[in-house]
PDB file of C-alpha atoms in Angstrom:
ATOM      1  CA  UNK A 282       9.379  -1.978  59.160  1.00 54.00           C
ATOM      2  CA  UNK A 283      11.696   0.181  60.701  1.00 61.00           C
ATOM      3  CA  UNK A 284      15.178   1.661  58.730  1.00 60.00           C
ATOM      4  CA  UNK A 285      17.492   2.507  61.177  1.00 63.00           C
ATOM      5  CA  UNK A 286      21.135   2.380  58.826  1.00 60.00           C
ATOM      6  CA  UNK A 287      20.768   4.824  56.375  1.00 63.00           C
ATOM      7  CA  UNK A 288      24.323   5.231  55.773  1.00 65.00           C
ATOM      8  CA  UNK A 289      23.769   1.580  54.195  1.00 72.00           C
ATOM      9  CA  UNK A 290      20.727   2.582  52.144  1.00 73.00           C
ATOM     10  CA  UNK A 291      22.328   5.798  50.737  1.00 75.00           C
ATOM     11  CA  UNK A 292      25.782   3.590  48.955  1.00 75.00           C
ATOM     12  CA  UNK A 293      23.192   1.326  47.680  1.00 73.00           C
ATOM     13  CA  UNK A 294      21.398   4.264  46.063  1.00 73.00           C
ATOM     14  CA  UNK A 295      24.994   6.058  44.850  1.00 73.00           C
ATOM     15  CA  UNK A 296      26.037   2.778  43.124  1.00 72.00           C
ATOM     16  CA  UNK A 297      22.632   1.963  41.560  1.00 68.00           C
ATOM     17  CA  UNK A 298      22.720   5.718  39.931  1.00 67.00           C
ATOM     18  CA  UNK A 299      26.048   4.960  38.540  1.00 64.00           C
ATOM     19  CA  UNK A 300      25.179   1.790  37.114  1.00 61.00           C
ATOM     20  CA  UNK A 301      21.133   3.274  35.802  1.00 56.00           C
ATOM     21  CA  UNK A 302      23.436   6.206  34.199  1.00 51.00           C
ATOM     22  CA  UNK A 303      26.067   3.989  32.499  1.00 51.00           C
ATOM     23  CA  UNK A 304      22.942   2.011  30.936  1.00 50.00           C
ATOM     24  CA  UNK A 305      21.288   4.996  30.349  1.00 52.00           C
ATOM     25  CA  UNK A 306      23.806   6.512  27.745  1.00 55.00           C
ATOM     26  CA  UNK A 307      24.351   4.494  24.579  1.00 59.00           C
ATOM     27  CA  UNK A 308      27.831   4.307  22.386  1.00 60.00           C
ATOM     28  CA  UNK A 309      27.775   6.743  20.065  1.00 65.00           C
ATOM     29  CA  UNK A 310      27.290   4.243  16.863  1.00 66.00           C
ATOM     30  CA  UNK A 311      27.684   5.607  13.234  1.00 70.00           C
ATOM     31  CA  UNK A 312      24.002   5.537  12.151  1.00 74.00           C
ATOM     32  CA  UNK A 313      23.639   5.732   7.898  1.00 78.00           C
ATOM     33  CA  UNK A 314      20.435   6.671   6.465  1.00 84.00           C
ATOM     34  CA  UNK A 315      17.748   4.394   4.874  1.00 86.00           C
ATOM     35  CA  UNK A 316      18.090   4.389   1.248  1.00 87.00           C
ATOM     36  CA  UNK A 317      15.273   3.417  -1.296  1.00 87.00           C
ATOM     37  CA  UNK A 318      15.990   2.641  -5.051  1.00 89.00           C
ATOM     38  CA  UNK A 319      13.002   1.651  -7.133  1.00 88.00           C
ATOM     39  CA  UNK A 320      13.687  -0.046 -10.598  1.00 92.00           C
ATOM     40  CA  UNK A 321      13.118   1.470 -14.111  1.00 93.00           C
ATOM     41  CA  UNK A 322      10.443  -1.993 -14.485  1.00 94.00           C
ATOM     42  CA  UNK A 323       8.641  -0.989 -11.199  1.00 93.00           C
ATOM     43  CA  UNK A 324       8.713   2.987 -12.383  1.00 93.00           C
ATOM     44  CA  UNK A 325       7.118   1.996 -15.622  1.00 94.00           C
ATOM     45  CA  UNK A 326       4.247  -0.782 -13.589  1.00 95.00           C
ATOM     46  CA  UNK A 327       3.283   2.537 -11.604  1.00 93.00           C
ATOM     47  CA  UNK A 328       2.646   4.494 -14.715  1.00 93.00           C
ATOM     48  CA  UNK A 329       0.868   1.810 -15.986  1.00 93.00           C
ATOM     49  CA  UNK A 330      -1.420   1.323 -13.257  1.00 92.00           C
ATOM     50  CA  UNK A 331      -2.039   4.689 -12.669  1.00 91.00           C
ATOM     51  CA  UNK A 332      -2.977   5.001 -16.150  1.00 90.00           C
ATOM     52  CA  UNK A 333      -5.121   2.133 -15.889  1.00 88.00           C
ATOM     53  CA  UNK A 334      -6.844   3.795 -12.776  1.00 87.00           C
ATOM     54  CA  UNK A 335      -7.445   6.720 -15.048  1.00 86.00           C
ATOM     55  CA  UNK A 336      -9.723   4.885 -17.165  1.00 83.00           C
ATOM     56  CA  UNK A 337     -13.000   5.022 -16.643  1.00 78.00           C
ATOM     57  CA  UNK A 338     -14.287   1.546 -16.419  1.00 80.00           C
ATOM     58  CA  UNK A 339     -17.392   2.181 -18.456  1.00 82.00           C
ATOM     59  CA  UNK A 340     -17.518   4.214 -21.403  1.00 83.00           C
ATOM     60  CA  UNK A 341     -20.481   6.418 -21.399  1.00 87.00           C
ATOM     61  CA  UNK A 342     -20.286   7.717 -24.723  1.00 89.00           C
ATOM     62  CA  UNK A 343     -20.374   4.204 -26.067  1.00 88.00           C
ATOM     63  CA  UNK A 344     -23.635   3.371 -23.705  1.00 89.00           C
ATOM     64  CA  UNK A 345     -25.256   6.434 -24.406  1.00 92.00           C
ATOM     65  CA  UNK A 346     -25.503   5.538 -27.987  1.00 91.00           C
ATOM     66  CA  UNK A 347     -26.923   2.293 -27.463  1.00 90.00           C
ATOM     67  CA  UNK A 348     -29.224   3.058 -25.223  1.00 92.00           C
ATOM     68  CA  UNK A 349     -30.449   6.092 -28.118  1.00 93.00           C
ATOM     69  CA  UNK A 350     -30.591   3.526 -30.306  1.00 92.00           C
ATOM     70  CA  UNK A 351     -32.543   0.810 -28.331  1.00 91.00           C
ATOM     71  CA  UNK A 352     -34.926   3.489 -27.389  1.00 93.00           C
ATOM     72  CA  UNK A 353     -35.593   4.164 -30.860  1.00 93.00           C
ATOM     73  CA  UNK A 354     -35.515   1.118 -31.791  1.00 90.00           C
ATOM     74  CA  UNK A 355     -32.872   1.346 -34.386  1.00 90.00           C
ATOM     75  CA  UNK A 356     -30.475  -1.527 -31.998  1.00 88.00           C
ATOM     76  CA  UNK A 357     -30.803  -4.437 -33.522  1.00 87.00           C
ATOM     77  CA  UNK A 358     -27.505  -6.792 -33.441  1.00 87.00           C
ATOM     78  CA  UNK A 359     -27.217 -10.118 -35.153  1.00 90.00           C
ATOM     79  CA  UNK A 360     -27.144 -13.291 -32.833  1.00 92.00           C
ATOM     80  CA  UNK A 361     -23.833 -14.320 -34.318  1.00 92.00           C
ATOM     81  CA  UNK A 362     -22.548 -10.715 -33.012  1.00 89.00           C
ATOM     82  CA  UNK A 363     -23.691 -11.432 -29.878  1.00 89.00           C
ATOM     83  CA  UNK A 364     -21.781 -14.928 -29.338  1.00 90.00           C
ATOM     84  CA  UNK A 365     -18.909 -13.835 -31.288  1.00 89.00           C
ATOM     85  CA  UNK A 366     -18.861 -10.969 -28.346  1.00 85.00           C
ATOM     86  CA  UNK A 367     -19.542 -13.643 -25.858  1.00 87.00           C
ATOM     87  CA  UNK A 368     -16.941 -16.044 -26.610  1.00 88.00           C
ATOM     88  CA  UNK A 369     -14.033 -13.976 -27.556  1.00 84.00           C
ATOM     89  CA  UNK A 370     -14.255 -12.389 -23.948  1.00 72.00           C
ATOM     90  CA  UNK A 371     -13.975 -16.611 -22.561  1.00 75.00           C
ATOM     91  CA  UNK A 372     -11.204 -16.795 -25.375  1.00 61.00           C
ATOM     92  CA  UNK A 373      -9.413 -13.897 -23.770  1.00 55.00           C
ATOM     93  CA  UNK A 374      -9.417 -15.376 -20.248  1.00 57.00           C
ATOM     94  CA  UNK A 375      -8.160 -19.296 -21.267  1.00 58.00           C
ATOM     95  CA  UNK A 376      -5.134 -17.448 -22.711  1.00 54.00           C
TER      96      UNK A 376
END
């Protein structure tokens, strides 16, 4: 394909530039800044959870002890113990 009327091709060009650079620059719009505002209530849950990820979930002191005591023999805890420990943990959860 041949172009032989440039004089044609060149005002298409010169009015598609005006109307690209028209599109091309936006309003100037009155842009405010995000604003975040967390709660005294969700302040205190992050405290509390980072607290709560602070504690270690076993405590080795405690399971140290035992296990002296098993080894030696000296761990000897009354059945009733033992389901009183049992249930009050299913107790805990029905709540």
């Amino acid at each position: 394909m041949k172009i032989t009327n440039q004089m044609n091709i060149q005002n298409v060009l010169k009015t598609y530039g005006k109307s690209v650079k028209k599109t091309e620059t936006p309003d100037k719009v009155n842009q405010s800044s995000d604003k975040v505002e967390i709660s005294s209530a969700a302040r205190d849950i992050q405290i509390a959870r980072k607290a709560l990820t602070d504690i270690p979930e076993v405590r080795t002191e405690k399971l140290d002890e035992i296990k002296q005591l098993m080894a030696s023999g000296n761990y000897k805890p009354s059945a009733e113990d033992i389901v009183d420990k049992l249930f009050s943990g299913i107790d805990a959860k029905n709540n």
